[in-house]
Coordinates of C-alpha atoms and ligand atoms in Angstrom, one line a residue:
M14 CA 10.1 14.9 7.2
C15 CA 7.2 16.7 6.1
G16 CA 5.3 15.5 3.0
I17 CA 3.9 17.1 0.6
V18 CA 1.3 16.3 -2.2
G19 CA 0.0 18.9 -5.0
Y20 CA -2.3 19.0 -8.0
V21 CA -3.2 20.9 -11.0
G22 CA -6.0 19.2 -14.2
K23 CA -8.8 18.1 -15.5
S24 CA -9.9 16.5 -12.3
Q25 CA -11.1 18.0 -9.1
A26 CA -8.2 17.4 -6.8
R27 CA -9.4 16.4 -3.1
D28 CA -9.7 12.7 -3.3
F29 CA -5.7 12.7 -5.1
L30 CA -4.7 14.6 -2.4
L31 CA -6.2 12.9 1.0
E32 CA -4.9 9.9 -1.1
G33 CA -1.8 11.2 -2.1
L34 CA -1.3 12.6 1.3
K35 CA -2.3 9.1 3.6
R36 CA 0.3 7.6 1.4
L37 CA 3.2 10.1 2.7
E38 CA 2.5 9.9 6.2
Y39 CA 5.2 8.0 7.0
R40 CA 7.3 11.6 6.0
G41 CA 5.6 13.1 9.3
Y42 CA 2.1 12.4 11.2
D43 CA 1.9 16.0 13.7
S44 CA -0.6 17.6 11.5
A45 CA -2.1 18.4 8.2
G46 CA -3.9 20.7 5.9
V47 CA -4.9 21.5 2.3
A48 CA -6.1 24.0 0.2
F49 CA -8.2 24.4 -2.9
F50 CA -8.2 26.7 -5.3
N51 CA -10.8 27.1 -8.4
R52 CA -10.9 31.5 -9.3
E53 CA -11.9 33.0 -5.6
A54 CA -10.4 32.2 -2.8
F55 CA -8.6 29.4 -1.5
K56 CA -10.4 27.1 0.8
I57 CA -7.8 26.0 3.2
A58 CA -8.5 22.9 6.4
R59 CA -5.6 22.5 8.7
K60 CA -6.0 20.0 11.5
T61 CA -3.7 19.0 14.4
G62 CA -3.4 14.9 14.3
R63 CA -3.0 12.6 11.7
V64 CA -4.4 12.5 8.0
A65 CA -7.6 11.1 8.8
N66 CA -8.8 14.2 10.7
L67 CA -8.1 16.1 7.9
A68 CA -10.0 14.0 5.0
A69 CA -13.1 14.6 7.7
S70 CA -12.6 17.9 8.3
V71 CA -12.9 18.4 3.9
H72 CA -15.1 16.5 4.1
A73 CA -17.9 17.8 6.7
N74 CA -16.9 20.3 4.8
D75 CA -17.4 19.7 1.5
L76 CA -14.2 21.2 0.3
D77 CA -12.7 20.6 -2.7
G78 CA -10.9 22.6 -6.4
S79 CA -9.5 22.0 -9.6
M80 CA -6.1 22.4 -7.8
G81 CA -4.7 21.8 -4.9
I82 CA -2.0 21.9 -1.9
S83 CA -1.5 19.5 1.2
H84 CA 0.9 18.8 3.5
T85 CA 1.2 16.6 6.3
R86 CA 4.1 18.1 8.8
W87 CA 6.7 16.8 11.7
A88 CA 7.4 19.7 13.0
T89 CA 10.7 21.9 13.2
H90 CA 9.2 25.6 14.4
G91 CA 6.7 26.4 16.0
D92 CA 4.5 23.3 18.2
V93 CA 1.7 21.3 16.8
T94 CA -1.1 23.6 16.6
E95 CA -3.7 24.2 13.8
D96 CA -1.9 27.7 12.9
N97 CA 1.3 25.8 12.1
A98 CA 0.3 23.5 9.9
H99 CA 0.5 23.8 6.4
P100 CA -0.5 25.8 3.7
Q101 CA 0.8 28.9 5.4
T102 CA -0.8 32.2 3.4
S103 CA 0.8 34.9 3.0
S104 CA -0.6 38.5 5.3
D105 CA -2.2 39.8 2.2
G106 CA -4.3 36.2 1.2
L107 CA -2.4 36.1 -2.2
F108 CA -0.3 33.0 -1.6
T109 CA -0.2 29.8 -0.1
L110 CA 1.9 27.1 0.0
V111 CA 3.4 23.8 1.8
H112 CA 7.1 23.7 2.5
N113 CA 9.0 20.8 3.7
G114 CA 12.6 21.6 5.2
V115 CA 14.0 24.5 7.4
I116 CA 14.4 28.3 6.5
E117 CA 17.2 28.8 8.9
N118 CA 17.5 32.9 7.9
F119 CA 13.5 33.1 8.6
S120 CA 13.9 35.5 12.0
Q121 CA 16.1 38.0 9.6
I122 CA 13.2 37.4 6.6
K123 CA 10.6 38.1 9.7
N124 CA 11.9 41.2 10.9
F125 CA 12.5 43.0 7.3
L126 CA 8.9 41.9 6.5
E127 CA 7.1 43.2 9.6
E128 CA 8.8 46.1 8.8
Q129 CA 7.2 46.5 5.2
G130 CA 3.6 45.9 7.1
Y131 CA 3.7 42.1 6.9
T132 CA 1.9 40.3 9.6
F133 CA 2.5 36.6 11.1
S134 CA 0.0 34.6 12.5
S135 CA 2.1 31.5 13.1
Q136 CA 5.6 30.2 14.6
T137 CA 6.2 28.7 11.3
D138 CA 9.4 29.6 9.2
T139 CA 7.6 28.6 6.0
E140 CA 5.1 31.9 7.0
S141 CA 8.4 33.9 6.0
L142 CA 8.4 32.4 2.7
A143 CA 4.9 33.0 2.3
N144 CA 4.8 37.0 2.7
L145 CA 8.5 37.0 0.9
I146 CA 7.0 36.1 -2.4
A147 CA 4.3 38.3 -1.9
Y148 CA 7.2 41.0 -0.7
H149 CA 8.4 40.3 -4.1
Y150 CA 5.8 39.8 -6.5
A151 CA 4.0 43.7 -4.8
K152 CA 7.6 44.6 -6.2
E153 CA 7.8 43.0 -9.8
P154 CA 6.6 45.0 -12.3
E155 CA 3.9 43.8 -14.2
Q156 CA 5.6 42.8 -17.9
N157 CA 4.4 41.5 -20.8
G158 CA 5.7 37.9 -21.7
K159 CA 6.6 37.4 -17.6
N160 CA 4.8 35.2 -15.8
R161 CA 5.0 37.7 -12.2
F162 CA 4.0 34.1 -10.0
F163 CA 7.1 32.4 -11.2
V164 CA 9.0 35.5 -11.4
S165 CA 8.2 36.5 -7.5
V166 CA 8.8 32.8 -6.3
R167 CA 12.1 32.7 -7.7
K168 CA 13.5 35.7 -6.6
A169 CA 11.9 35.0 -3.5
L170 CA 14.6 32.4 -3.1
L171 CA 17.4 34.0 -3.9
H172 CA 17.2 35.6 0.0
V173 CA 16.7 32.3 1.7
H174 CA 19.2 30.3 3.4
G175 CA 17.8 26.8 4.2
T176 CA 16.5 24.0 3.2
Y177 CA 13.1 23.3 1.1
G178 CA 10.8 21.5 -1.2
I179 CA 7.9 24.2 -1.9
V180 CA 5.0 23.9 -3.8
V181 CA 2.6 27.2 -4.5
M182 CA -0.1 28.8 -5.1
C183 CA -1.4 32.2 -6.1
R184 CA -4.8 33.8 -6.0
D185 CA -4.1 35.7 -9.2
Y186 CA -2.9 32.9 -11.1
P187 CA -5.7 29.9 -11.2
G188 CA -4.8 26.9 -12.8
E189 CA -1.4 27.5 -11.9
L190 CA 1.3 25.8 -9.3
V191 CA 5.2 26.8 -8.8
G192 CA 7.4 24.1 -6.9
A193 CA 11.3 24.5 -5.6
R194 CA 14.0 22.4 -4.3
N195 CA 16.6 22.9 -2.1
G196 CA 18.1 20.2 0.1
S197 CA 14.2 18.4 0.2
P198 CA 12.8 16.0 -2.7
L199 CA 10.0 17.2 -5.6
I200 CA 9.2 15.2 -7.9
V201 CA 6.4 16.2 -10.8
G202 CA 4.3 13.6 -12.1
I203 CA 3.2 13.7 -15.7
G204 CA -0.3 12.7 -16.4
D205 CA -3.0 13.3 -19.6
G206 CA -3.5 16.4 -19.3
E207 CA -3.1 16.5 -15.2
F208 CA 0.5 16.8 -13.2
Y209 CA 0.6 15.8 -9.6
V210 CA 3.6 16.8 -7.5
A211 CA 5.4 15.2 -4.3
S212 CA 8.0 14.8 -1.5
D213 CA 8.0 11.0 -3.1
A214 CA 6.6 9.6 -6.5
S215 CA 4.5 7.2 -4.1
A216 CA 1.7 9.5 -3.8
F217 CA 1.2 9.9 -7.2
A218 CA 1.7 5.4 -7.4
G219 CA -0.9 4.0 -10.1
K220 CA -1.2 7.4 -11.8
S221 CA 1.6 8.3 -13.3
Q222 CA 5.5 6.7 -14.3
N223 CA 6.6 9.9 -16.2
V224 CA 8.5 11.9 -13.6
V225 CA 11.0 14.7 -13.4
Y226 CA 13.4 14.8 -10.4
L227 CA 13.6 18.5 -9.6
N228 CA 17.5 19.1 -8.7
D229 CA 18.6 21.5 -6.0
G230 CA 17.9 25.6 -7.0
E231 CA 15.5 24.8 -9.5
V232 CA 12.3 26.4 -9.9
I233 CA 9.3 24.9 -11.7
H234 CA 6.3 26.4 -13.2
F235 CA 3.6 24.3 -14.3
D236 CA -0.5 24.6 -15.7
S237 CA -2.4 21.7 -16.6
K238 CA -0.6 21.3 -19.9
N239 CA 2.7 22.3 -19.5
F240 CA 6.0 23.1 -17.2
N241 CA 8.9 25.4 -17.5
I242 CA 12.3 24.8 -15.0
K243 CA 14.6 27.2 -14.4
T244 CA 16.7 27.3 -11.9
I245 CA 16.8 30.2 -9.1
A246 CA 19.1 32.4 -10.9
D247 CA 16.5 32.5 -14.0
E248 CA 18.9 30.4 -16.3
A249 CA 17.0 27.5 -18.6
V250 CA 16.9 23.9 -17.5
E251 CA 16.0 21.6 -20.0
A252 CA 13.9 18.7 -18.2
V253 CA 15.0 15.2 -18.1
V254 CA 11.7 12.5 -17.4
Q255 CA 12.3 9.4 -16.4
K256 CA 10.3 6.4 -16.2
I257 CA 9.9 5.2 -12.8
E258 CA 7.9 1.5 -11.3
N259 CA 5.4 3.2 -9.2
R260 CA 2.4 0.3 -8.6
L261 CA -0.1 0.7 -6.5
E262 CA -0.3 -2.6 -5.4
D263 CA 3.3 -2.3 -3.6
Y264 CA 1.2 0.2 -0.9
D265 CA -1.5 -2.3 -0.5
L266 CA -1.5 -3.3 3.6
G267 CA -3.4 -6.1 2.1
D268 CA -3.9 -9.1 5.4
F269 CA -1.5 -7.2 7.6
R270 CA -2.4 -5.1 10.8
H271 CA 0.8 -2.4 10.0
Y272 CA 3.0 -2.0 7.4
M273 CA 6.4 -3.6 9.9
E274 CA 4.5 -6.7 10.0
K275 CA 3.9 -7.1 6.0
E276 CA 7.5 -5.7 5.6
I277 CA 8.9 -8.5 7.9
F278 CA 7.2 -10.5 6.4
E279 CA 7.8 -9.6 2.8
Q280 CA 11.7 -10.4 3.7
P281 CA 12.3 -13.7 1.5
N282 CA 11.0 -11.8 -1.8
A283 CA 13.0 -8.1 -1.0
L284 CA 16.0 -10.7 -0.6
Q285 CA 15.5 -12.6 -3.7
N286 CA 15.2 -9.1 -5.6
A287 CA 18.2 -7.9 -4.1
M288 CA 20.0 -10.9 -5.7
R289 CA 18.3 -11.2 -9.1
G290 CA 20.8 -11.5 -12.2
R291 CA 23.7 -10.6 -9.7
F292 CA 25.5 -13.7 -9.5
S293 CA 28.5 -14.3 -12.4
D294 CA 27.7 -17.2 -14.9
D295 CA 30.2 -19.3 -13.0
N296 CA 28.0 -18.4 -9.8
S297 CA 31.6 -17.9 -7.5
T298 CA 30.7 -14.3 -7.5
A299 CA 28.8 -11.1 -7.2
K300 CA 28.2 -9.1 -10.4
F301 CA 26.7 -5.1 -10.3
G302 CA 25.8 -3.5 -13.0
G303 CA 25.7 -0.1 -11.7
L304 CA 29.2 0.2 -9.4
N305 CA 30.7 2.1 -12.7
I306 CA 34.0 0.8 -12.1
E307 CA 36.1 -1.9 -13.5
P308 CA 37.8 -4.9 -11.2
H309 CA 41.5 -3.1 -11.7
E310 CA 40.1 0.0 -10.0
L311 CA 38.4 -1.2 -7.4
R312 CA 41.8 -3.5 -6.9
Q313 CA 44.0 -0.1 -5.9
I314 CA 41.3 0.5 -2.8
D315 CA 42.7 -0.2 0.4
R316 CA 40.4 0.9 2.9
I317 CA 36.8 1.7 2.8
L318 CA 34.6 4.2 4.9
F319 CA 30.9 3.6 5.5
C320 CA 28.5 6.2 6.4
A321 CA 24.9 5.7 7.0
C322 CA 22.1 7.1 9.8
G323 CA 20.3 4.7 12.1
T324 CA 19.6 1.4 11.1
A325 CA 21.8 2.0 7.7
W326 CA 24.3 2.6 9.9
H327 CA 23.8 -0.8 11.7
A328 CA 23.9 -2.4 8.7
C329 CA 28.0 -1.0 7.8
L330 CA 28.9 -2.1 10.9
V331 CA 27.6 -5.8 9.4
A332 CA 29.3 -4.9 5.9
E333 CA 32.5 -4.0 8.0
Y334 CA 32.5 -7.8 9.3
M335 CA 32.0 -9.2 6.1
I336 CA 34.4 -7.0 4.1
E337 CA 37.3 -7.4 6.4
K338 CA 36.3 -11.4 6.7
Y339 CA 36.3 -12.2 2.9
A340 CA 38.1 -9.4 1.1
R341 CA 40.3 -8.1 3.7
I342 CA 40.1 -5.2 3.2
P343 CA 40.2 -2.4 6.4
V344 CA 36.9 -1.1 6.9
E345 CA 35.9 2.0 8.5
V346 CA 32.0 2.8 9.7
E347 CA 31.0 6.5 10.8
Y348 CA 28.0 8.2 11.2
A349 CA 27.5 10.6 8.3
S350 CA 26.1 13.4 10.3
E351 CA 29.7 13.3 12.7
F352 CA 31.6 12.7 9.1
R353 CA 30.1 15.4 7.3
Y354 CA 32.0 17.7 10.1
R355 CA 34.6 15.8 11.3
N356 CA 37.1 16.6 8.4
A357 CA 38.6 12.8 8.8
P358 CA 41.5 12.5 7.2
L359 CA 41.1 10.0 4.7
D360 CA 44.2 7.8 2.5
K361 CA 43.9 9.0 -1.3
N362 CA 43.1 5.1 -1.9
T363 CA 39.9 5.3 -0.1
L364 CA 36.3 4.4 -1.4
V365 CA 33.6 5.6 0.4
V366 CA 30.0 4.0 0.6
V367 CA 27.0 5.5 2.0
I368 CA 23.8 3.2 3.1
S369 CA 20.2 4.4 3.2
Q370 CA 17.1 3.3 2.7
S371 CA 15.1 6.5 1.5
G372 CA 18.2 7.9 -0.5
E373 CA 17.0 11.0 1.0
T374 CA 18.6 10.8 4.5
I375 CA 20.3 14.9 5.4
D376 CA 23.6 14.0 6.9
T377 CA 23.6 10.8 5.1
L378 CA 23.8 13.1 1.6
A379 CA 26.2 15.3 3.3
A380 CA 28.1 13.0 4.3
L381 CA 28.2 12.1 0.2
K382 CA 29.0 15.3 -1.1
E383 CA 31.6 16.1 1.9
A384 CA 33.3 12.8 0.3
K385 CA 32.7 13.8 -3.1
R386 CA 34.2 17.3 -3.0
K387 CA 37.5 15.9 -0.9
G388 CA 37.7 14.1 -4.5
Y389 CA 36.4 10.4 -3.3
R390 CA 35.1 7.7 -5.2
V391 CA 31.2 7.3 -3.5
F392 CA 29.2 4.4 -4.2
A393 CA 25.6 4.2 -2.6
I394 CA 23.4 0.9 -0.8
T395 CA 20.2 2.3 -1.5
N396 CA 16.5 1.9 -2.0
A397 CA 14.6 4.6 -3.7
V398 CA 15.5 5.0 -7.0
G399 CA 15.9 8.2 -8.6
S400 CA 16.0 9.9 -5.2
T401 CA 19.2 12.3 -4.6
I402 CA 21.4 10.0 -2.7
A403 CA 20.9 7.3 -5.8
R404 CA 21.7 10.7 -8.4
E405 CA 24.8 12.3 -6.8
V406 CA 27.3 8.8 -6.4
H407 CA 29.4 7.5 -8.9
G408 CA 28.2 4.9 -8.5
G409 CA 26.2 1.9 -6.2
V410 CA 23.3 -1.2 -5.8
Y411 CA 19.9 -0.5 -5.8
Q412 CA 18.5 -2.9 -2.9
H413 CA 15.2 -3.2 -4.9
A414 CA 13.4 -4.1 -1.9
G415 CA 10.0 -1.9 -2.6
P416 CA 9.1 0.5 -0.8
E417 CA 9.1 0.6 3.0
I418 CA 6.7 2.2 4.4
G419 CA 6.8 1.6 8.2
V420 CA 9.2 3.9 10.0
A421 CA 10.8 1.3 11.6
S422 CA 13.4 -0.3 9.1
T423 CA 13.4 -3.8 8.5
K424 CA 13.1 -5.4 5.0
A425 CA 15.9 -2.4 3.8
F426 CA 17.7 -3.6 6.7
T427 CA 17.9 -7.1 5.6
S428 CA 18.6 -6.5 2.2
Q429 CA 21.4 -3.6 2.9
A430 CA 23.2 -6.3 4.8
L431 CA 23.0 -8.9 1.8
I432 CA 23.6 -6.2 -0.7
A433 CA 27.5 -5.6 1.9
A434 CA 27.6 -9.5 2.1
M435 CA 27.2 -9.7 -2.0
L436 CA 29.8 -6.5 -2.4
A437 CA 32.2 -8.6 0.3
L438 CA 32.3 -12.0 -2.3
Y439 CA 32.6 -9.6 -5.4
L440 CA 35.5 -7.6 -3.7
G441 CA 37.2 -11.1 -2.3
R442 CA 37.1 -12.6 -5.4
I443 CA 38.9 -9.9 -7.1
R444 CA 41.4 -10.6 -4.7
D445 CA 42.2 -13.8 -2.5
M446 CA 39.0 -15.4 -2.3
S447 CA 39.3 -19.0 -4.5
Y448 CA 36.9 -20.0 -6.8
S449 CA 35.4 -23.1 -4.7
E450 CA 35.8 -20.5 -1.7
G451 CA 33.1 -18.4 -3.9
A452 CA 31.3 -20.7 -5.8
K453 CA 30.1 -21.9 -1.6
F454 CA 29.3 -18.4 -0.7
V455 CA 27.1 -18.3 -3.8
T456 CA 25.5 -21.6 -3.1
A457 CA 24.5 -20.3 0.5
L458 CA 23.5 -16.7 -0.7
K459 CA 20.9 -18.8 -3.2
T460 CA 19.1 -20.2 0.1
L461 CA 18.7 -17.0 2.3
P462 CA 15.2 -16.2 1.1
E463 CA 14.1 -20.0 2.4
L464 CA 15.2 -20.2 5.4
V465 CA 14.1 -16.7 6.5
N466 CA 10.7 -17.9 5.7
N467 CA 11.7 -20.9 7.8
V468 CA 12.3 -18.6 10.6
L469 CA 9.1 -16.2 9.8
N470 CA 7.2 -20.1 10.4
Q471 CA 8.2 -19.6 14.2
S472 CA 5.8 -16.5 13.9
D473 CA 3.5 -17.7 17.2
Q474 CA 6.2 -19.1 18.9
I475 CA 8.4 -15.5 18.9
L476 CA 4.6 -13.7 19.4
A477 CA 4.1 -16.0 22.5
I478 CA 7.9 -14.7 24.0
A479 CA 6.7 -11.1 23.0
K480 CA 3.4 -11.6 25.4
K481 CA 5.6 -12.3 28.9
Y482 CA 8.2 -9.8 28.0
A483 CA 5.7 -6.8 27.2
Q484 CA 5.5 -5.4 30.1
Y485 CA 9.4 -4.9 31.2
E486 CA 10.5 -1.3 30.6
D487 CA 14.0 -2.1 30.4
F488 CA 15.6 -4.4 27.9
L489 CA 19.5 -5.6 27.0
F490 CA 20.6 -6.5 23.7
L491 CA 24.3 -8.5 23.6
G492 CA 25.8 -10.1 20.7
R493 CA 29.6 -10.8 19.3
Q494 CA 31.5 -10.1 16.8
N495 CA 28.8 -10.1 13.6
M496 CA 25.9 -10.2 16.1
F497 CA 27.2 -7.2 17.7
P498 CA 25.5 -4.9 15.1
I499 CA 22.0 -6.7 15.1
A500 CA 22.5 -6.5 18.8
L501 CA 22.2 -2.7 18.3
E502 CA 19.5 -3.1 15.6
G503 CA 17.7 -5.3 18.1
A504 CA 17.8 -2.4 20.1
L505 CA 17.0 0.3 18.5
K506 CA 14.1 -1.6 16.7
L507 CA 12.6 -2.1 20.2
K508 CA 12.7 1.0 21.8
E509 CA 11.8 3.2 18.4
I510 CA 8.1 1.6 18.4
S511 CA 7.5 0.5 21.9
Y512 CA 9.6 2.7 23.9
I513 CA 11.1 0.4 25.9
H514 CA 14.4 1.6 27.3
A515 CA 16.5 -0.7 25.6
E516 CA 20.9 -1.0 24.9
G517 CA 22.9 -2.7 22.1
Y518 CA 26.0 -4.0 24.0
P519 CA 28.9 -6.5 22.8
A520 CA 28.5 -9.5 24.9
A521 CA 31.5 -9.1 26.7
E522 CA 31.2 -5.3 27.3
M523 CA 28.7 -5.6 29.4
K524 CA 31.1 -6.5 32.4
H525 CA 32.4 -2.9 31.4
G526 CA 29.2 -1.2 32.5
P527 CA 25.5 -2.2 31.8
I528 CA 26.0 -5.5 34.0
A529 CA 25.2 -2.6 36.2
L530 CA 21.6 -2.6 35.0
I531 CA 21.1 -6.1 35.7
S532 CA 17.9 -7.5 37.9
E533 CA 15.0 -9.5 37.3
K534 CA 13.7 -6.3 35.9
C535 CA 16.1 -6.2 33.1
P536 CA 15.8 -9.0 30.6
S537 CA 18.8 -9.6 28.5
L538 CA 18.5 -10.9 25.0
F539 CA 21.7 -13.1 23.4
L540 CA 22.5 -13.4 20.1
A541 CA 24.3 -16.4 20.1
T542 CA 26.3 -18.5 16.5
G543 CA 28.2 -21.4 16.9
G544 CA 32.3 -21.6 17.0
E545 CA 35.0 -20.6 18.8
I546 CA 33.1 -17.8 20.5
F547 CA 29.9 -19.4 21.8
S548 CA 32.1 -20.9 24.9
K549 CA 32.7 -17.1 26.0
T550 CA 28.8 -16.1 24.6
L551 CA 27.6 -18.8 27.6
A552 CA 30.3 -17.1 30.1
N553 CA 28.5 -14.0 29.5
I554 CA 24.8 -15.5 29.8
Q555 CA 26.0 -17.3 33.1
E556 CA 26.8 -13.5 34.4
V557 CA 23.6 -12.6 33.7
K558 CA 22.1 -15.0 35.4
A559 CA 24.0 -14.9 38.3
R560 CA 22.2 -11.7 38.6
K561 CA 18.8 -12.8 38.4
G562 CA 18.4 -11.5 35.2
K563 CA 15.9 -13.1 32.5
V564 CA 17.6 -14.2 29.4
I565 CA 16.4 -14.6 25.9
V566 CA 18.8 -16.4 23.2
I567 CA 18.4 -16.4 19.9
A568 CA 20.9 -19.0 19.0
T569 CA 21.6 -21.1 15.6
D570 CA 20.8 -25.0 15.7
S571 CA 23.9 -25.9 16.9
C572 CA 24.1 -23.9 20.3
E573 CA 23.9 -26.3 23.0
F574 CA 23.3 -25.0 26.4
P575 CA 22.9 -26.5 29.6
E576 CA 19.8 -27.1 31.1
D577 CA 17.9 -23.6 33.1
L578 CA 20.4 -21.4 31.8
V579 CA 17.7 -19.8 28.8
D580 CA 14.5 -18.7 30.2
D581 CA 13.4 -18.4 26.6
L582 CA 15.0 -19.7 23.0
I583 CA 14.7 -18.6 19.6
R584 CA 16.4 -20.9 17.1
V585 CA 17.9 -19.7 14.0
P586 CA 19.4 -22.5 11.1
D587 CA 23.0 -23.1 10.5
C588 CA 24.6 -21.6 7.6
H589 CA 26.9 -19.5 6.4
D590 CA 28.6 -17.2 8.4
A591 CA 27.8 -14.3 6.0
L592 CA 24.0 -14.7 6.9
Q593 CA 23.8 -15.0 10.3
P594 CA 23.3 -11.4 11.1
I595 CA 20.3 -11.1 8.5
L596 CA 19.0 -14.7 9.8
A597 CA 19.2 -13.5 13.5
C598 CA 17.6 -9.7 12.8
I599 CA 14.1 -11.6 12.2
P600 CA 13.1 -12.6 15.2
V601 CA 14.6 -9.5 16.9
Q602 CA 12.1 -7.8 14.5
L603 CA 9.4 -9.8 15.2
L604 CA 9.8 -9.6 19.3
S605 CA 9.6 -5.8 18.9
Y606 CA 6.9 -6.2 16.6
Y607 CA 4.9 -7.8 18.8
I608 CA 6.2 -6.2 21.7
A609 CA 5.3 -2.7 20.3
V610 CA 1.8 -4.4 19.3
E611 CA 1.2 -6.1 22.7
R612 CA 1.6 -2.5 24.5
G613 CA -0.3 -0.9 22.5
C614 CA 1.4 1.2 20.2
D615 CA 1.0 2.7 17.0
V616 CA 3.3 0.8 15.1
D617 CA 4.0 2.3 12.0
K618 CA 4.1 5.8 13.2
P619 CA 6.1 5.6 16.5
R620 CA 5.7 9.0 18.6
N621 CA 8.0 11.7 17.5
L622 CA 9.9 9.6 14.3
A623 CA 9.1 10.3 11.3
K624 CA 10.8 8.0 8.5
S625 CA 12.9 10.3 6.1
V626 CA 15.2 12.5 8.0
T627 CA 15.7 15.4 5.7
V628 CA 16.3 18.0 8.7
E629 CA 19.4 18.2 10.6
Ligands
M6R716 O1 16.6 6.4 4.5 P1 17.7 6.0 5.4 O2 17.9 4.7 5.4 O3 19.1 7.3 5.1 O4 17.5 6.2 6.9 C1 18.2 6.1 8.5 C2 17.3 6.1 9.8 O5 17.0 7.4 9.6 C3 16.7 4.9 9.4 O6 17.0 3.8 9.3 C4 16.1 5.0 11.1 O7 16.7 4.7 12.0 C5 15.1 3.8 11.1 N1 13.6 4.6 11.7 C6 15.3 2.8 11.9 O8 14.0 2.2 11.8

C-alpha cells in the first residue's frame, strides 16, 4: 500500500521518478505527489487520481531537480485530497517526506507539536512525522562530524509507534536523502554515481540489480556516492548488497490491454518456471533447494498449518486437499489476520507454511512472526525474491512466476497451487507414496503448461459467454472437493474487478442458504470434475435449473450432461486430479476478466484495492 520512489545522483530525477511511480501504481492509486530539490526551495506537485495526472502537472510546470522523492497513495488517514497526498512538509518548510504505513500514535505527536508551535495543514498521520523530525532538528546542536539531518530523523523515529517506510529530504542538506523502515518495505538500488530508493525494486528495473534491503528499525543516509545505515538506536549496521534480477522487459505490457490479461496468458510459462529444476533425477518426486530441512526431520511433522490472505488463502485450501490426499498429513488453513491474534494451540510437530505473492502482506508477515516466536518452523511459498516474508522464514519455495502487477492475482495463484501439488508429491514420497504413483504424478505435472495453453486457446468462446453474463449483478460459484477453493477464487476474482456480488460455496452447501438467492437474475457457475461425486454435482445443477437459475459449467471432458441442463459449457481436459483445480481456474479468470472489461471497469486498478496490503 502506497509506493515510494526516490532518487539522488548525477542525472535529473523527474523521468526516473515518474516512470518508477507508474510502475508502483499497483500499490495504491488514489493520489500521487513528488518533491524535487536542488538548492533552494522544494518544488512540490501533488494531484488526486492517477500518476498520469501528476505527470501532466509536473511537465506543465517544468518541475525537475537533481534529487527527488515521490509517492503514490492508498489513503489510510484523511480523504483523497491534494492536501493529504504526499510529500508532506514540516510547517517550518525544512523537511519534506513520503511515507508508506501508519503512524499509530500520530494524535499524541500532533497534540504535542501543536503545543510547540508547529502547524498542520492535512489530515494525515504523515505530517506529524515531518513536524516531529523538524522539532528534533531544531533541538539538535550543530556538532562537527555529525549529520544533523540523519540524527534528527533517527531521534524522531524513536518516538513513533506504527509502521513506516519513509524517504526524507532536508532543505539544509542538498544532495542527501534519509530513508527508514519499520514494517513497510524500503529497498535501495545502487547505481553508478546515483542511488535509487523505492518500496519495490520494480521502480528501478533496468537501472540497478545491486540492492540493499533495509531491515525493520534501520535508517539509511545517502548522497550520490555513499550510504550509511544505522539502527534507530544508533548502532552501526553492516549493509548487505544483494544481486537481484530486475529486468525492464518483465514490466512491458506488450500487445495486451491489461496486466491481468497478460498475466493470465503468461501462465504456461509461469508454471514451467515453478517446475524448472525441481524434479528428482528418477522423475518420481519433487525436489526443492530452499526448504532448509532434511527429509528425516520432515517425517517428524504430523500437522501443517497454512496461513495467508485473499487469493493466497485459496491456494492454501488447494494445498490442504492435495497434501491430505497425497501425503496423508492433516492440514489446517487459517486466515493470517485471524491466526496472529487467536493464540491457537498448535501441536509441537506442526509445520507452518505461509503463502504470499508479494511477500509483504502485513497480516501474513505477522502470522509468521507469531509462529516463529512460538518456536515453530515456518516455510513460505512466495513470488517476490528478497521480500520481507522470504527473508523472515526458515525455508521455502520461490514461485518464479515473474512480477505480478495486475491487482487481481492470477498467475501467482496457479503457480502457488502447482507448488502445493509438488509439495504434496514430495511429502507423499517421503512417506507412503510409491515410486510408480510418484512417477505418474511427475509425468502429469510436466504436461500442465501444455494443458493450460489448450484452455487459454478457448478464450474466444469464454469471451462470448462473458458478454452474455456481463450485466448480471449477482453470481454463485459452486464446486465440490478440490473445486471448492476454485469456487471461492472465482467469486473473489469476479467481485474484485467487476464489482458484481459473487459468492463461492461448496456445491452441496447451496441448499443450506444460498439457494434462496437463485432466480433468473442470479446465474450459478459450477465447477465439475468426473469421478464419484459427479452425480452429486449434477443433482445440484438440477436444483438450480428447477429454480430458473442460469447455469454455466466448467467441466472436464469426461463429464456428460443431460441435454438442456447447462446454459453454457466450458471444457477443460481430463488430467491428474492434482492439476484439475489449476486447469479449472483458467476459464474462471478469463470469464471474470472479460466481464470486467465488458462493464468498462479499470481491471488492473480496481476501486479501493491495492496489490500489496501492508497495513492492517
Ligand atoms: O501478496 P499476497 O499474496 O500476500 O496478497 C494476498 C492478497 O492480498 C491477494 O491475494 C488479494 O486477495 C488479491 N487482490 C486477489 O486477487
